[in-house]
Short mmCIF file of C-alpha atoms in Angstrom, two decimals:
data_model
loop_
_atom_site.label_atom_id
_atom_site.label_comp_id
_atom_site.label_asym_id
_atom_site.label_seq_id
_atom_site.Cartn_x
_atom_site.Cartn_y
_atom_site.Cartn_z
CA MET A 49 7.79 -28.86 7.98
CA ARG A 50 6.20 -25.46 8.39
CA VAL A 51 2.99 -25.20 10.32
CA GLY A 52 0.22 -23.36 8.52
CA THR A 53 -2.21 -21.14 10.32
CA THR A 54 -5.76 -20.83 9.26
CA GLY A 55 -7.03 -18.38 11.80
CA GLY A 56 -9.00 -21.26 13.29
CA GLY A 57 -9.13 -19.76 16.75
CA HIS A 58 -12.55 -18.10 16.08
CA GLY A 59 -11.14 -14.92 14.63
CA THR A 60 -8.22 -14.69 17.03
CA GLY A 61 -5.60 -15.63 14.41
CA THR A 62 -4.49 -18.51 16.56
CA PRO A 63 -3.04 -21.50 14.74
CA ALA A 64 -5.57 -24.19 14.03
CA GLY A 65 -2.92 -26.86 14.17
CA PRO A 66 -0.42 -28.24 11.71
CA SER A 67 -1.16 -28.22 8.00
CA PHE A 68 -0.52 -31.44 6.15
CA ASP A 69 -1.21 -29.84 2.74
CA PRO A 70 2.13 -30.06 0.93
CA TYR A 71 1.37 -26.87 -0.98
CA VAL A 72 1.01 -24.99 2.35
CA THR A 73 4.11 -26.51 3.92
CA LEU A 74 6.13 -26.32 0.66
CA PRO A 75 4.86 -23.27 -1.21
CA GLU A 76 7.62 -23.64 -3.82
CA LEU A 77 5.45 -26.52 -5.21
CA VAL A 78 2.52 -24.22 -6.04
CA PRO A 79 3.87 -23.32 -9.52
CA LEU A 80 4.05 -27.05 -10.32
CA ARG A 81 0.44 -27.61 -9.28
CA THR A 82 -0.67 -24.52 -11.18
CA ALA A 83 1.07 -25.69 -14.35
CA ALA A 84 -0.41 -29.18 -14.05
CA ARG A 85 -3.94 -27.86 -13.53
CA ALA A 86 -3.51 -25.57 -16.53
CA GLY A 87 -2.28 -28.42 -18.70
CA ASP A 88 1.01 -26.58 -19.24
CA ARG A 89 3.22 -29.57 -20.14
CA PRO A 90 6.40 -27.56 -20.84
CA ALA A 91 6.17 -25.84 -17.46
CA VAL A 92 5.53 -29.18 -15.65
CA ARG A 93 8.49 -30.72 -17.41
CA SER A 94 10.80 -27.77 -16.73
CA TYR A 95 9.90 -27.80 -13.08
CA LEU A 96 10.50 -31.54 -12.73
CA VAL A 97 13.78 -31.76 -14.61
CA ALA A 98 15.18 -28.84 -12.58
CA LEU A 99 14.79 -30.78 -9.32
CA ASP A 100 18.11 -31.64 -7.75
CA SER A 101 17.44 -35.14 -6.42
CA VAL A 102 15.56 -38.29 -7.19
CA GLU A 103 13.80 -37.94 -3.87
CA ARG A 104 12.42 -34.49 -4.78
CA LEU A 105 11.44 -35.76 -8.22
CA SER A 106 9.65 -38.77 -6.73
CA PHE A 107 7.82 -36.55 -4.23
CA ALA A 108 6.71 -34.12 -6.94
CA VAL A 109 5.56 -36.95 -9.24
CA GLY A 110 3.50 -38.32 -6.37
CA LEU A 111 1.86 -34.95 -5.77
CA LEU A 112 1.02 -34.59 -9.45
CA ALA A 113 -0.57 -38.03 -9.44
CA GLU A 114 -3.13 -36.70 -6.98
CA GLU A 115 -4.31 -33.97 -9.39
CA ASP A 116 -7.59 -35.07 -10.93
CA GLY A 117 -7.84 -34.74 -14.67
CA THR A 118 -4.13 -34.50 -15.40
CA GLU A 119 -4.08 -37.95 -17.01
CA ALA A 120 -5.24 -36.48 -20.35
CA MET A 121 -2.18 -34.21 -20.39
CA TYR A 122 0.14 -37.17 -19.58
CA GLU A 123 -1.54 -39.43 -22.16
CA LYS A 124 -0.99 -36.80 -24.87
CA ALA A 125 2.63 -36.20 -23.83
CA ALA A 126 3.32 -39.97 -23.72
CA ALA A 127 1.81 -40.41 -27.19
CA GLU A 128 3.80 -37.52 -28.63
CA HIS A 129 7.09 -38.53 -26.94
CA PRO A 130 6.97 -42.31 -26.58
CA GLY A 131 10.69 -42.54 -25.73
CA ASP A 132 10.48 -40.06 -22.88
CA PRO A 133 10.11 -41.81 -19.49
CA LEU A 134 8.81 -38.77 -17.64
CA PRO A 135 5.29 -38.45 -19.10
CA ARG A 136 4.84 -42.20 -18.96
CA THR A 137 5.89 -42.28 -15.31
CA LEU A 138 3.53 -39.44 -14.51
CA LEU A 139 0.76 -41.25 -16.39
CA ALA A 140 1.34 -44.59 -14.63
CA ASP A 141 1.34 -42.96 -11.21
CA ARG A 142 -1.88 -41.15 -12.08
CA TYR A 143 -3.45 -44.45 -13.24
CA VAL A 144 -2.55 -46.05 -9.90
CA ARG A 145 -4.29 -43.24 -8.04
CA ILE A 146 -7.37 -43.51 -10.30
CA GLY A 147 -7.48 -47.25 -9.66
CA TRP A 148 -7.39 -46.83 -5.92
CA ALA A 149 -10.02 -44.08 -6.05
CA VAL A 150 -12.31 -46.42 -8.06
CA ARG A 151 -11.76 -49.20 -5.48
CA SER A 152 -12.53 -46.72 -2.69
CA GLY A 153 -11.31 -46.80 0.90
CA ALA A 154 -14.02 -49.18 1.97
CA ARG A 155 -13.12 -52.52 3.54
CA ALA A 156 -12.79 -55.26 0.96
CA GLN A 157 -16.08 -56.95 1.89
CA HIS A 158 -17.89 -53.70 1.05
CA VAL A 159 -16.29 -53.22 -2.37
CA SER A 160 -18.25 -54.60 -5.34
CA ARG A 161 -16.72 -57.03 -7.81
CA ASP A 162 -17.15 -54.34 -10.51
CA ARG A 163 -15.14 -51.84 -8.47
CA PHE A 164 -12.41 -54.40 -7.87
CA ASP A 165 -12.32 -55.25 -11.59
CA ARG A 166 -12.11 -51.60 -12.64
CA CYS A 167 -9.43 -50.88 -10.01
CA HIS A 168 -7.33 -53.77 -11.26
CA GLU A 169 -7.68 -52.66 -14.85
CA TRP A 170 -6.27 -49.22 -13.98
CA LEU A 171 -3.45 -50.91 -12.00
CA ARG A 172 -2.65 -53.21 -14.92
CA ARG A 173 -2.49 -50.23 -17.29
CA ALA A 174 -0.04 -48.55 -14.94
CA GLU A 175 2.00 -51.75 -14.54
CA ARG A 176 2.36 -52.17 -18.34
CA ILE A 177 3.67 -48.57 -18.62
CA LEU A 178 6.11 -48.98 -15.74
CA ILE A 179 7.46 -52.30 -17.01
CA GLU A 180 8.28 -50.60 -20.33
CA VAL A 181 9.87 -47.57 -18.63
CA CYS A 182 11.95 -49.72 -16.31
CA ALA A 183 13.08 -51.97 -19.13
CA GLU A 184 14.19 -48.94 -21.15
CA GLN A 185 15.71 -47.05 -18.20
CA PRO A 186 17.10 -49.71 -15.89
CA GLY A 187 19.66 -47.48 -14.28
CA GLY A 188 17.86 -44.28 -13.50
CA ALA A 189 14.92 -42.43 -12.23
CA ARG A 190 15.82 -39.15 -13.94
CA PRO A 191 14.06 -38.00 -17.11
#
């Protein structure tokens, strides 16, 4: 992992410490994030299918799931290409992240019943999608 510098040493240019931002440590991922934020489905798909391992694909899908607002792009792609596992997998992972964001990071006793219910609804939506994808693609994680 590369260590990013932020010039955090009060103008001295000294490293401020390690960067845990994957787009700083792996700048080759920036075009993927840019495409996702722009809603450029063909560019997102091209980037993902060009990855050379399931591990890289899984990592990239996880990063995309963190991008707020991308679920609309995945919903549209899943509706237009219902037999394609990639947009449905992206959508399901995004739904999981939305669910956990709704629940919040608070301790369970501090999370309202409404938040739990909404979190679980997002998780059930993701689960239904993933059950379908896994049933259709039992042998592979590649699109």
